[in-house]
mmCIF file with all atom_site columns, C-alpha atoms in Angstrom:
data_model
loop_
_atom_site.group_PDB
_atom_site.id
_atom_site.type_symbol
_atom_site.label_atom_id
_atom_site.label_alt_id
_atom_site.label_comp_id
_atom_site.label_asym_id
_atom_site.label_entity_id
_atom_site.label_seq_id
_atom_site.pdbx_PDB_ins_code
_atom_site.Cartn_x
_atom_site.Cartn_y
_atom_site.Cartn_z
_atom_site.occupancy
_atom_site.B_iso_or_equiv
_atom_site.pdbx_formal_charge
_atom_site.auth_seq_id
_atom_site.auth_comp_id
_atom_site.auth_asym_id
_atom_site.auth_atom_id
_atom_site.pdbx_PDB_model_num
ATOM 1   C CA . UNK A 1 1   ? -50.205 -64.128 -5.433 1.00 0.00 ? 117 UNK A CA 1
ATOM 2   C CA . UNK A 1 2   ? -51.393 -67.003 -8.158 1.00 0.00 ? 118 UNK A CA 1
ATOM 3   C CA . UNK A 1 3   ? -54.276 -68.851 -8.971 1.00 0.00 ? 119 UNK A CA 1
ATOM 4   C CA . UNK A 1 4   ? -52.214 -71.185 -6.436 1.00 0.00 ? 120 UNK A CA 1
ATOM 5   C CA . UNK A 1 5   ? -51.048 -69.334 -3.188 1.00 0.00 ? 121 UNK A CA 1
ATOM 6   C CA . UNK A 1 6   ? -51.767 -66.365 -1.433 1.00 0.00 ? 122 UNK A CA 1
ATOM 7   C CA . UNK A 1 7   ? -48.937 -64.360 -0.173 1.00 0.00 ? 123 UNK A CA 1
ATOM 8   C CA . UNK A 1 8   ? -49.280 -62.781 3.966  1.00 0.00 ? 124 UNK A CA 1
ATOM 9   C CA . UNK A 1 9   ? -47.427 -59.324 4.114  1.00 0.00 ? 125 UNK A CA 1
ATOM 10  C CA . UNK A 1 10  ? -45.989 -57.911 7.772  1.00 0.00 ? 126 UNK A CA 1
ATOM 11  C CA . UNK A 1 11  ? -43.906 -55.080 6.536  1.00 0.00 ? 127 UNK A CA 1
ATOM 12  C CA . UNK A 1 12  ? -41.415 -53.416 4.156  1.00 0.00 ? 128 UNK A CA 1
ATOM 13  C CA . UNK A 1 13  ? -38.137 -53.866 6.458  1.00 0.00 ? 129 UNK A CA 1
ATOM 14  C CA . UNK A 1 14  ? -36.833 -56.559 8.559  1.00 0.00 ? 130 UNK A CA 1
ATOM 15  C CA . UNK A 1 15  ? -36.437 -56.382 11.810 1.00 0.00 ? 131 UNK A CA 1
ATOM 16  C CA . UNK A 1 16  ? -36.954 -58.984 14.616 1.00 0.00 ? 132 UNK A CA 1
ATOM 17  C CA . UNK A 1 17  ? -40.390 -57.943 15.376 1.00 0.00 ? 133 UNK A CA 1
ATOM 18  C CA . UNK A 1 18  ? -41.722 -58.622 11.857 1.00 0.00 ? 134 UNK A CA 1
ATOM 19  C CA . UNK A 1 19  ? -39.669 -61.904 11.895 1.00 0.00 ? 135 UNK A CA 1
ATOM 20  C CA . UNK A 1 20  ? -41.474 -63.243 15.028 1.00 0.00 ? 136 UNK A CA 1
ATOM 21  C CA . UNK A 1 21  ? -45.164 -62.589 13.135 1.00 0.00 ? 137 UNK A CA 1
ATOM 22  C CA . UNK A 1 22  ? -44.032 -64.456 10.066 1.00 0.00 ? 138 UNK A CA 1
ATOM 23  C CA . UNK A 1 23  ? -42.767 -67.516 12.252 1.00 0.00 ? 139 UNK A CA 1
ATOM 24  C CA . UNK A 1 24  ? -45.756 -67.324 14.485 1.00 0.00 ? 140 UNK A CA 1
ATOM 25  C CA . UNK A 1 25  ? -48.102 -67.136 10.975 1.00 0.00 ? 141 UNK A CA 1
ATOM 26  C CA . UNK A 1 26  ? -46.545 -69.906 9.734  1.00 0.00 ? 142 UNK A CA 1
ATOM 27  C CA . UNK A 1 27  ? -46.609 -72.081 12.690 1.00 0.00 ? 143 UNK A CA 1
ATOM 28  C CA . UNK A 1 28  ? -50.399 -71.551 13.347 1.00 0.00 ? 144 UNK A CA 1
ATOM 29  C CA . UNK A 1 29  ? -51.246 -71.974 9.574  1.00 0.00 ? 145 UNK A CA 1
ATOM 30  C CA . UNK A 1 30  ? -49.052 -75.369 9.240  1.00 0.00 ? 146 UNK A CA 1
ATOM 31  C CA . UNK A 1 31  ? -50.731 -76.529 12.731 1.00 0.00 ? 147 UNK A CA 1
ATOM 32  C CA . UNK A 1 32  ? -54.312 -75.870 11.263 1.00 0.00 ? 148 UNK A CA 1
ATOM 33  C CA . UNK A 1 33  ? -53.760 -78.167 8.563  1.00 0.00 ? 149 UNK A CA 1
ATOM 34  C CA . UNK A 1 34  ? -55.540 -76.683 5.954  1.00 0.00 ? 150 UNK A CA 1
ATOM 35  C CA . UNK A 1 35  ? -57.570 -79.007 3.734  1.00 0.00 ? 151 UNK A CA 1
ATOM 36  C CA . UNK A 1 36  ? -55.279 -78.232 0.138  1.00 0.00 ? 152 UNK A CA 1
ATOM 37  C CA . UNK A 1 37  ? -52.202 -76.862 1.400  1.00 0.00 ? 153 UNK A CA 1
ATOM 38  C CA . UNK A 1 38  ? -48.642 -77.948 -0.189 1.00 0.00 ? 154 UNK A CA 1
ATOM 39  C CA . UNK A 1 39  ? -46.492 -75.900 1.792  1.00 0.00 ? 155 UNK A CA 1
ATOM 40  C CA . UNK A 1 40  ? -46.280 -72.781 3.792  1.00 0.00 ? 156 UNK A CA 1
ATOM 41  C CA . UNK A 1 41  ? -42.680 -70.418 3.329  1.00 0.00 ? 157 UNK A CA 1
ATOM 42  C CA . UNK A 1 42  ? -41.734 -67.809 5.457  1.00 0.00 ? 158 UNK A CA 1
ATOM 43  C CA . UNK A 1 43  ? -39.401 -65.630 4.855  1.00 0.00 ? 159 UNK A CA 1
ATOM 44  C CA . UNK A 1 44  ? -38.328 -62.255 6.242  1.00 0.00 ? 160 UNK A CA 1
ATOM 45  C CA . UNK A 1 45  ? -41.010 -60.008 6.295  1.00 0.00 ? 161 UNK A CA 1
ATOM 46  C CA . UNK A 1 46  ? -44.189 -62.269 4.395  1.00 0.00 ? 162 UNK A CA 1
ATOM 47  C CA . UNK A 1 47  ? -45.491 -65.967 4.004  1.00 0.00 ? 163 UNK A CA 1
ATOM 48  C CA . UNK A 1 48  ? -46.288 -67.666 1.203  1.00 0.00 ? 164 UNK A CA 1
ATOM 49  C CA . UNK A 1 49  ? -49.091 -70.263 1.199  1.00 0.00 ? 165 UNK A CA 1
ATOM 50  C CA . UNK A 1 50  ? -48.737 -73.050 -1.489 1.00 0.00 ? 166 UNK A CA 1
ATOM 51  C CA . UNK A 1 51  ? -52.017 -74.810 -1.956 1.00 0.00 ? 167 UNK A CA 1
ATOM 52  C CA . UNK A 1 52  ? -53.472 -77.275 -4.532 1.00 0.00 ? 168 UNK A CA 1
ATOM 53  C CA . UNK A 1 53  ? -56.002 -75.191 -7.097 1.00 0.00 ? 169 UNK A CA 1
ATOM 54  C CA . UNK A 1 54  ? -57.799 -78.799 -7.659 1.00 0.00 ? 170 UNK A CA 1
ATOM 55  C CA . UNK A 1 55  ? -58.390 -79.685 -4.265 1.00 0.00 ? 171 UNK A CA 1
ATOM 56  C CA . UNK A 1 56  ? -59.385 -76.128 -2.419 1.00 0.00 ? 172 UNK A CA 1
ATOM 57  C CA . UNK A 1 57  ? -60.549 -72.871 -3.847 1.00 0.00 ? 173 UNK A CA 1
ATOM 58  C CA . UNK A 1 58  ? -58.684 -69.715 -3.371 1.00 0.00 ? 174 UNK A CA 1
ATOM 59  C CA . UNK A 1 59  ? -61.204 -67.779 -1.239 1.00 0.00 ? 175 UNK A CA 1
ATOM 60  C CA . UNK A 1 60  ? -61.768 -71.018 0.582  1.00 0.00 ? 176 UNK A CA 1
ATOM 61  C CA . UNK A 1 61  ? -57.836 -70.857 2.065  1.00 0.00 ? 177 UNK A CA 1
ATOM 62  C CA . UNK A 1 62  ? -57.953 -66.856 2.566  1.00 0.00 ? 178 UNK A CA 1
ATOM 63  C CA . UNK A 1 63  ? -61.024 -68.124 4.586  1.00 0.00 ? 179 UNK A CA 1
ATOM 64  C CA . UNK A 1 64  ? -58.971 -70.775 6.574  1.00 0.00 ? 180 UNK A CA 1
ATOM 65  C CA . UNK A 1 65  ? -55.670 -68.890 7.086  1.00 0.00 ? 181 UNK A CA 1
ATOM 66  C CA . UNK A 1 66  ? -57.669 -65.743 8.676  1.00 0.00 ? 182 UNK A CA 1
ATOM 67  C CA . UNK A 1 67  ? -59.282 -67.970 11.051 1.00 0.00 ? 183 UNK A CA 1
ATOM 68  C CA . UNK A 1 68  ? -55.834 -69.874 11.836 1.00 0.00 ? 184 UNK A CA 1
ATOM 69  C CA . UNK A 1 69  ? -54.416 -66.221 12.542 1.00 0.00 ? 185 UNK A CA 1
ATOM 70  C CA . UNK A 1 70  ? -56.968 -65.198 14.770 1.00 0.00 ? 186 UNK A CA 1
ATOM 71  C CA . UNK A 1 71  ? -55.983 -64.876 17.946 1.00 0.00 ? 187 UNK A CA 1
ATOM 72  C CA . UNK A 1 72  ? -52.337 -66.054 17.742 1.00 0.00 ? 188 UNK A CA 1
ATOM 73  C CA . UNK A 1 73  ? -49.386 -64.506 19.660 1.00 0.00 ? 189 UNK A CA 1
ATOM 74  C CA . UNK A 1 74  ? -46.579 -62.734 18.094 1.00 0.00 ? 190 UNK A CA 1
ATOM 75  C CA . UNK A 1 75  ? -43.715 -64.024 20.673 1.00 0.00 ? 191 UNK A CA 1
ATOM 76  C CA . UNK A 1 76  ? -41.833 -66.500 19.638 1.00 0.00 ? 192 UNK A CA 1
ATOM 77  C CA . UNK A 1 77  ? -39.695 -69.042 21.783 1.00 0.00 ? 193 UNK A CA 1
ATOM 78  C CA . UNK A 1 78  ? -36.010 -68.028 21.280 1.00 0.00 ? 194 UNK A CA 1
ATOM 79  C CA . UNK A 1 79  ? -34.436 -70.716 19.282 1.00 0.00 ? 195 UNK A CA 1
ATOM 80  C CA . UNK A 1 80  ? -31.134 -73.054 19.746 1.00 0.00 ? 196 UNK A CA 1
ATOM 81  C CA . UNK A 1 81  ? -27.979 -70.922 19.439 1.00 0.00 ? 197 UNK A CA 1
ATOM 82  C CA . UNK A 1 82  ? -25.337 -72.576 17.728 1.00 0.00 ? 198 UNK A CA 1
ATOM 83  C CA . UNK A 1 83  ? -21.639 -71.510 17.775 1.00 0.00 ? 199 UNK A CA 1
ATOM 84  C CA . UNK A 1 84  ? -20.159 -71.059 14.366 1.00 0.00 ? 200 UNK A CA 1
ATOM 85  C CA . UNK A 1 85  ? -16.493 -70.678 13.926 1.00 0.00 ? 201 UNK A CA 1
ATOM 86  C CA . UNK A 1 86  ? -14.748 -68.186 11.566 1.00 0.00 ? 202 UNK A CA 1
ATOM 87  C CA . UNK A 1 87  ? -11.584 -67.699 9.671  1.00 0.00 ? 203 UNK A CA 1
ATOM 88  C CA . UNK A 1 88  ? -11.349 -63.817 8.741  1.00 0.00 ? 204 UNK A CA 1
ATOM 89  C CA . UNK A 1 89  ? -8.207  -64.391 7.318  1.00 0.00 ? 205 UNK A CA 1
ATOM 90  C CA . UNK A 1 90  ? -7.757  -61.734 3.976  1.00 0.00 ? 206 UNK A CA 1
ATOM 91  C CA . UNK A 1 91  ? -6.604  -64.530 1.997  1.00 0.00 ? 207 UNK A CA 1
ATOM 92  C CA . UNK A 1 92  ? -10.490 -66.105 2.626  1.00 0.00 ? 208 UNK A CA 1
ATOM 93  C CA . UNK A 1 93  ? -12.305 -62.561 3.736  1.00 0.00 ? 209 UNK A CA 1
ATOM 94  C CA . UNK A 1 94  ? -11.502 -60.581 0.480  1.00 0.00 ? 210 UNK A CA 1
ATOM 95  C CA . UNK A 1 95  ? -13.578 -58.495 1.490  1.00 0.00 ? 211 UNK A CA 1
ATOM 96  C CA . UNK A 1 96  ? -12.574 -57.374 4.707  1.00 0.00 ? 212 UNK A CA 1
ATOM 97  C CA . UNK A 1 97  ? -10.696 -54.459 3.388  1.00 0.00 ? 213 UNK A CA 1
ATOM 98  C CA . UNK A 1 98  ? -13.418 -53.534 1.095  1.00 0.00 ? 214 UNK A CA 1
ATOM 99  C CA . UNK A 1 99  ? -15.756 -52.981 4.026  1.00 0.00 ? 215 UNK A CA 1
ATOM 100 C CA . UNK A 1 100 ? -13.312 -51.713 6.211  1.00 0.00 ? 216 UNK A CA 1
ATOM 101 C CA . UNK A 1 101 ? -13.265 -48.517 3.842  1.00 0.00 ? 217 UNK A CA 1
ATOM 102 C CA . UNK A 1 102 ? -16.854 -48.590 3.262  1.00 0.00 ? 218 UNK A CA 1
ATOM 103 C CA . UNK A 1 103 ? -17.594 -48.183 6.846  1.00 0.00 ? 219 UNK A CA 1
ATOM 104 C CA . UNK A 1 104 ? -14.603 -46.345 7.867  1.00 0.00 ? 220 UNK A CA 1
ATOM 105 C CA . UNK A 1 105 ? -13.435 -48.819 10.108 1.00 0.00 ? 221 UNK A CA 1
ATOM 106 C CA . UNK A 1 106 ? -9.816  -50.586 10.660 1.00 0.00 ? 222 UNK A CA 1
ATOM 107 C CA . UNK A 1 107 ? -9.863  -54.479 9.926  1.00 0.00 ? 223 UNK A CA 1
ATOM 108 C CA . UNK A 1 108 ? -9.893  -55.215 12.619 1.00 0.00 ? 224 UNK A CA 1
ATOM 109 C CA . UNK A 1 109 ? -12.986 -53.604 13.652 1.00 0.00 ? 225 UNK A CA 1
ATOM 110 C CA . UNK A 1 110 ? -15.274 -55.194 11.393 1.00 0.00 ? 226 UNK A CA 1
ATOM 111 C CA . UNK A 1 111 ? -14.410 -58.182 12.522 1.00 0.00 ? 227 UNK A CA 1
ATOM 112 C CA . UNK A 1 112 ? -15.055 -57.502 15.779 1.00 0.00 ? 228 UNK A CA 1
ATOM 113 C CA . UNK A 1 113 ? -18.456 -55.898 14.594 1.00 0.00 ? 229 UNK A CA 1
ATOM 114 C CA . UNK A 1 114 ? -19.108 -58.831 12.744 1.00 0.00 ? 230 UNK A CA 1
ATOM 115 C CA . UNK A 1 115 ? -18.795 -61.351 15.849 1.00 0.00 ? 231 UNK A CA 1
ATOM 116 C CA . UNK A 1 116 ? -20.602 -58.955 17.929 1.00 0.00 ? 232 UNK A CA 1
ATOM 117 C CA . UNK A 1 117 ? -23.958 -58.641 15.848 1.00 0.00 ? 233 UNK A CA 1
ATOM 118 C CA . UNK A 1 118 ? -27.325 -60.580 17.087 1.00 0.00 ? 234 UNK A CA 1
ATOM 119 C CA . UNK A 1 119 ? -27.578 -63.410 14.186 1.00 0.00 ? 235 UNK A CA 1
ATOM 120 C CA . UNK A 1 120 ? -31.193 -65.146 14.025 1.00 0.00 ? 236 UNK A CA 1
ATOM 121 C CA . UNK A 1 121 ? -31.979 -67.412 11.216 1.00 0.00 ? 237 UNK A CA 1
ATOM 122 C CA . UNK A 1 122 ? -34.961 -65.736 9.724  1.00 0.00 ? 238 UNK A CA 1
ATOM 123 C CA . UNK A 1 123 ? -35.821 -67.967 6.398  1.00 0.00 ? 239 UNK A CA 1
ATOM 124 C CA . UNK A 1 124 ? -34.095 -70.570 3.844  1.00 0.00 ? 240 UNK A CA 1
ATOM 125 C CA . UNK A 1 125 ? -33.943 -69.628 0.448  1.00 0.00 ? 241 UNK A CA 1
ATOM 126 C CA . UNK A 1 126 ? -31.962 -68.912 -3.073 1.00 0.00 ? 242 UNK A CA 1
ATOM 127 C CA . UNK A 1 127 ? -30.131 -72.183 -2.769 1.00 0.00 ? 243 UNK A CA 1
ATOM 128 C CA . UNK A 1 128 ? -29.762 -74.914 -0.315 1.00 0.00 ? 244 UNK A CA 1
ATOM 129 C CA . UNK A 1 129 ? -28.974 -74.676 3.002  1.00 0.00 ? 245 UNK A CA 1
ATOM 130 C CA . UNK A 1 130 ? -28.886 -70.885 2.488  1.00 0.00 ? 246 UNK A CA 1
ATOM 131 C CA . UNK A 1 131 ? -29.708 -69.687 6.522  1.00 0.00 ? 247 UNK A CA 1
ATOM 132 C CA . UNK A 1 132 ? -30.654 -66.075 5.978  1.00 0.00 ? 248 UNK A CA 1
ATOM 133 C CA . UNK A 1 133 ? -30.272 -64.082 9.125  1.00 0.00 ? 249 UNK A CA 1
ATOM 134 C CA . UNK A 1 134 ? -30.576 -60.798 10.457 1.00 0.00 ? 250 UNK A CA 1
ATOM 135 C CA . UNK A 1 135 ? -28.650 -59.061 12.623 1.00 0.00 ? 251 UNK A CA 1
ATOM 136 C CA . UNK A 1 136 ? -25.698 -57.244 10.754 1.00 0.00 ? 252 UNK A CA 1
ATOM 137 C CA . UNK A 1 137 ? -24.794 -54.208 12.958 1.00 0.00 ? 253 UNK A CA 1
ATOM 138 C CA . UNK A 1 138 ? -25.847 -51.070 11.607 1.00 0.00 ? 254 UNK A CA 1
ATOM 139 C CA . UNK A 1 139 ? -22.143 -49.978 11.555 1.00 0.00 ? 255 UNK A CA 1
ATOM 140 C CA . UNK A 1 140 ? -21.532 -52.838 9.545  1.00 0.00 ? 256 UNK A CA 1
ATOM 141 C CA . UNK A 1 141 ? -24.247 -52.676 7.251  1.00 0.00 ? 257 UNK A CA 1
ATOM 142 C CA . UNK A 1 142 ? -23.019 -52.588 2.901  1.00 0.00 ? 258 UNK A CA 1
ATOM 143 C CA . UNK A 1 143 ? -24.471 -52.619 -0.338 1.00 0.00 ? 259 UNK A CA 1
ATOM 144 C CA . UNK A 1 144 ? -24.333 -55.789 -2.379 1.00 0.00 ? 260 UNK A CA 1
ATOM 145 C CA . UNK A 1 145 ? -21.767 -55.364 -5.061 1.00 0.00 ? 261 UNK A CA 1
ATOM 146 C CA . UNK A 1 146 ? -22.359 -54.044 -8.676 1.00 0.00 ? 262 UNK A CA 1
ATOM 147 C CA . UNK A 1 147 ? -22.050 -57.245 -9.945 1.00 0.00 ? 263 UNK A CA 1
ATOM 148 C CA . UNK A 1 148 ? -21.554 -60.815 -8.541 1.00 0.00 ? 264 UNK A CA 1
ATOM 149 C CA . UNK A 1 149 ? -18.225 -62.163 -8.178 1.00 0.00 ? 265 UNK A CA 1
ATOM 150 C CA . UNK A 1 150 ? -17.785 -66.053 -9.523 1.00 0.00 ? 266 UNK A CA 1
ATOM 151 C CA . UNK A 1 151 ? -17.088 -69.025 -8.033 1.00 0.00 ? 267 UNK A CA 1
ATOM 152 C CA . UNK A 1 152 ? -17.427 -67.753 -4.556 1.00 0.00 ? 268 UNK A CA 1
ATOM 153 C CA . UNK A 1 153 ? -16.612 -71.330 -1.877 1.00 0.00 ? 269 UNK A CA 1
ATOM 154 C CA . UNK A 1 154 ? -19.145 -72.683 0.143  1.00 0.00 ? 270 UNK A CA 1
ATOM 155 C CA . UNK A 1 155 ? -18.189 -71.851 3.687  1.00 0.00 ? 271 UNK A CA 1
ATOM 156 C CA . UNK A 1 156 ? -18.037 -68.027 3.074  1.00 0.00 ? 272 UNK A CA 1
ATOM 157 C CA . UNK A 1 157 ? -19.509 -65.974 5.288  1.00 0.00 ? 273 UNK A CA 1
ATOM 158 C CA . UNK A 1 158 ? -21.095 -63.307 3.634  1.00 0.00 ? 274 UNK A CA 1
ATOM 159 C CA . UNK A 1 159 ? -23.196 -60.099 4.570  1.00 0.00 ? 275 UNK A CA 1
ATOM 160 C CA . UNK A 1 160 ? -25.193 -57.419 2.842  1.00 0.00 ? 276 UNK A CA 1
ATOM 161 C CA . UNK A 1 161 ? -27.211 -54.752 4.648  1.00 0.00 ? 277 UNK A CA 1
ATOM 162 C CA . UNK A 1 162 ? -29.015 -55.725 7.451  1.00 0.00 ? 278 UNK A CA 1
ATOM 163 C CA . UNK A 1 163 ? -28.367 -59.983 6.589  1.00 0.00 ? 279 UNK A CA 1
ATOM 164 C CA . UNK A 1 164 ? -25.835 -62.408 6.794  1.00 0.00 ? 280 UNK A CA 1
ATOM 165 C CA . UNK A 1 165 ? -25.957 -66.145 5.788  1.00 0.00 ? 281 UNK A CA 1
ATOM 166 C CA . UNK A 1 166 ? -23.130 -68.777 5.344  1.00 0.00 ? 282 UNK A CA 1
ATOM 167 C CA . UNK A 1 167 ? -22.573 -69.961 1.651  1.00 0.00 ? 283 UNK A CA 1
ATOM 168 C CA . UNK A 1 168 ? -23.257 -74.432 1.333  1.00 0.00 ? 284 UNK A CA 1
ATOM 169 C CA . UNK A 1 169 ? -22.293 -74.314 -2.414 1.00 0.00 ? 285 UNK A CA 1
ATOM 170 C CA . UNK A 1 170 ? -19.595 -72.477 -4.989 1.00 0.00 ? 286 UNK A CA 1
ATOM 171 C CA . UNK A 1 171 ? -21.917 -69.688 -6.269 1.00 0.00 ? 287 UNK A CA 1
ATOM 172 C CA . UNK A 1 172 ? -21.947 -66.492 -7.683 1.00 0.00 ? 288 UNK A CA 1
ATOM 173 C CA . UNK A 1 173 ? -22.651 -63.876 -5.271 1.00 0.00 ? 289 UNK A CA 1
ATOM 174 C CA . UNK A 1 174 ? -22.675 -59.842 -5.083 1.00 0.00 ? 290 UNK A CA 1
ATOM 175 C CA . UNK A 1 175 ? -22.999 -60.088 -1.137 1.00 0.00 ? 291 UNK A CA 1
ATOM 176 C CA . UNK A 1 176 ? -19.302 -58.764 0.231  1.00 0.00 ? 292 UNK A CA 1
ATOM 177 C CA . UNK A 1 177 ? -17.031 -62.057 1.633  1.00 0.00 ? 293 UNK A CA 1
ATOM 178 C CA . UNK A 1 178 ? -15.920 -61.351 5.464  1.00 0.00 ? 294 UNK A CA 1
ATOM 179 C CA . UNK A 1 179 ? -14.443 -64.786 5.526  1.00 0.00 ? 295 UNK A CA 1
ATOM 180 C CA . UNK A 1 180 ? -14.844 -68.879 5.761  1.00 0.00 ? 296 UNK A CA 1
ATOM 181 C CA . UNK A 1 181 ? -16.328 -71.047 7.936  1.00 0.00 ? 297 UNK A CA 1
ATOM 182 C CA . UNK A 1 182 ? -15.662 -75.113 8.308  1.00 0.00 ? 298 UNK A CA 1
ATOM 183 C CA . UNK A 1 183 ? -19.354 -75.510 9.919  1.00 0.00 ? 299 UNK A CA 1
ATOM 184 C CA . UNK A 1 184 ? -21.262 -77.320 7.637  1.00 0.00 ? 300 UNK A CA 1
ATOM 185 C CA . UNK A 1 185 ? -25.369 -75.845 7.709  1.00 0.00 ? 301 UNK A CA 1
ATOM 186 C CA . UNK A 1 186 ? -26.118 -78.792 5.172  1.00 0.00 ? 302 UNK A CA 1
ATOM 187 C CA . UNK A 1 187 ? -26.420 -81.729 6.724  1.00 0.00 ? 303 UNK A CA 1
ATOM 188 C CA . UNK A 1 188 ? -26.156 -85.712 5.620  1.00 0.00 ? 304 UNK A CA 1
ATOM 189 C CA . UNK A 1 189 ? -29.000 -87.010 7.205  1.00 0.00 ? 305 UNK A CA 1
ATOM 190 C CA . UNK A 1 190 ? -32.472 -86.708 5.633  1.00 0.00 ? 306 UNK A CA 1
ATOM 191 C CA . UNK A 1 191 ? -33.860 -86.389 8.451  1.00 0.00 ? 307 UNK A CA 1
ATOM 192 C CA . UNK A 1 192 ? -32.213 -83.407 10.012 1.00 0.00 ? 308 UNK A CA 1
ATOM 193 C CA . UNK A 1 193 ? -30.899 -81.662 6.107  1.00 0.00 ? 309 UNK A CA 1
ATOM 194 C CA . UNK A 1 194 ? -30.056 -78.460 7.438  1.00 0.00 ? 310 UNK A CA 1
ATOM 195 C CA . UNK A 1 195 ? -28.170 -77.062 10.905 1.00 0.00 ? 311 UNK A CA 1
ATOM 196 C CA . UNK A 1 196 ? -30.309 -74.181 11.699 1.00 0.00 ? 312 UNK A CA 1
ATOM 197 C CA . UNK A 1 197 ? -34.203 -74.259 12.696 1.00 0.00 ? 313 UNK A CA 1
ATOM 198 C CA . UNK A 1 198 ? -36.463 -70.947 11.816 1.00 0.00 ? 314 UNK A CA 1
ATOM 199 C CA . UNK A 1 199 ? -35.823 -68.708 14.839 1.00 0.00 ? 315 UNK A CA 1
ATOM 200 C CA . UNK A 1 200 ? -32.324 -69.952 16.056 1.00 0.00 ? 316 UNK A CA 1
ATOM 201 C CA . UNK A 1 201 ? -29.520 -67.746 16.875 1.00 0.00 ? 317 UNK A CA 1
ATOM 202 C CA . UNK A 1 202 ? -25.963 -68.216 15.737 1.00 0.00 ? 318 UNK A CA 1
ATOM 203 C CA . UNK A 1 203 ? -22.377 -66.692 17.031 1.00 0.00 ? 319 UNK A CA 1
ATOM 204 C CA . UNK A 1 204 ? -19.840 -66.133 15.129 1.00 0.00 ? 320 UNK A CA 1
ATOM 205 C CA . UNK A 1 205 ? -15.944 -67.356 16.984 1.00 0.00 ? 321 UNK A CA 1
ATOM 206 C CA . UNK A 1 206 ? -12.827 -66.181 15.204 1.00 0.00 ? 322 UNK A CA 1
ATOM 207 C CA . UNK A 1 207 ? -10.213 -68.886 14.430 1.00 0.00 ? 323 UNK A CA 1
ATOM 208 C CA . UNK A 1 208 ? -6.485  -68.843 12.938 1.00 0.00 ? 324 UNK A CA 1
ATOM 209 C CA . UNK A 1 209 ? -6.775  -69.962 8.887  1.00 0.00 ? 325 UNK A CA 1
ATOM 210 C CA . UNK A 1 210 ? -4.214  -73.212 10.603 1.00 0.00 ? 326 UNK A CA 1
ATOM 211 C CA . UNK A 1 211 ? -7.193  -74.418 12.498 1.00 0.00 ? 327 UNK A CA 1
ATOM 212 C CA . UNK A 1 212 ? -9.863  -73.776 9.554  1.00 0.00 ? 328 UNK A CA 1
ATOM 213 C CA . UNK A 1 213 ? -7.590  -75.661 7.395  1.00 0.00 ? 329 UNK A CA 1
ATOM 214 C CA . UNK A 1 214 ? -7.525  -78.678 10.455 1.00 0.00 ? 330 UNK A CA 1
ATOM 215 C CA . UNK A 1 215 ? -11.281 -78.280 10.717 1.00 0.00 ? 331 UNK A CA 1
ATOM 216 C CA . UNK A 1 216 ? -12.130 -78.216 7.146  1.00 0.00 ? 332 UNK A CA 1
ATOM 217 C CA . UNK A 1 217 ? -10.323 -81.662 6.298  1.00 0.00 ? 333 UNK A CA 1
ATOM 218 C CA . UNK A 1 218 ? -12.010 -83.574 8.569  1.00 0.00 ? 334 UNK A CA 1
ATOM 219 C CA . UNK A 1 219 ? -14.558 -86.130 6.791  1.00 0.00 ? 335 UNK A CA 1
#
């Protein structure tokens, strides 16, 4: 990948399979402890291994991330599911009506697609606190937009293709907007920054925008 990191590819499309021999990978190579080795990144279908050029030779971790491999399982232990609430009101989930005629479905439908998909936090990434999961139901699957749409809130739960994450900052994004949510994935404790481990699932809960609005005050 660079004179600094090698790169470990599974596959060309995500699916769950492929997502538990990334998290597997990158347990066994962060357990090995590799003499040189910054960091190790997984995301949803390859891992990236950060090391020091100074300290450990290229070949040398190719060498040492083969032999961590060898041997190690694909299954993964299902993670924590967490319970995220939504708003899908159309004054937060502009997009809702978009979708709805891009999949031929009522309103109502997609949301009830949308809470009925199998979420599982596959990789952080773009920004932070951004939970990238899988698990969009195929019925429910878009493009991302032509172009990105400005000052999208954090809290917006947004989905494009097979993925689905929940927005922590106002950002652009070209990913279509289902709705809000007053669960906060960033965390204030340094020791626990972010809600969601590698692996866990998540399920969405419809709420009333009066309730969001109670929930999303709170300090």
């Amino acid at each position: 990948m660079a004179d600094n990191a090698l790169l470990i590819e599974y596959a060309t499309e995500i699916s769950e399979s492929v997502s538990d021999q990334v998290l597997s990978a990158e347990r066994a190579i962060t357990a090995a402890d590799i003499a040189g080795v910054a960091e190790v990144v997984p995301a949803f279908v390859n891992l990236l291994v950060i090391f020091d050029p100074l300290l450990v030779e290229h070949a040398a971790v190719k060498t040492s991330v083969k032999a961590a491999l060898a041997g190690t399982s694909d299954n993964v232990a299902r993670g924590v599911e967490h319970l995220v609430q939504v708003c899908y009101d159309e004054s937060l989930g502009v997009d809702l009506a978009p979708v709805a005629a891009l999949c031929s479905m009522s309103i109502e439908a997609v949301i009830a697609s949308h809470m009925a998909g199998d979420y599982r936090v596959c990789m952080y990434g773009f920004a932070p606190g951004y939970a990238y999961m899988s698990g969009v139901a195929e019925a429910l699957q878009v493009p991302r937009k032509t172009g990105a749409v400005r000052g999208v809130a954090a809290g917006s739960v947004i989905i494009a293709g097979p993925q689905c994450l929940i927005t922590t900052l106002e950002m652009p994004t070209g990913w279509s907007i289902l709705g809000r949510s007053p669960t906060r994935v960033l965390q204030d404790d340094p020791n626990l920054p972010v809600l969601f481990d590698l692996g866990d699932r998540v399920r969405f809960e419809q709420i009333d925008i009066d309730t969001y609005h109670r929930l999303e005050s709170r300090p």
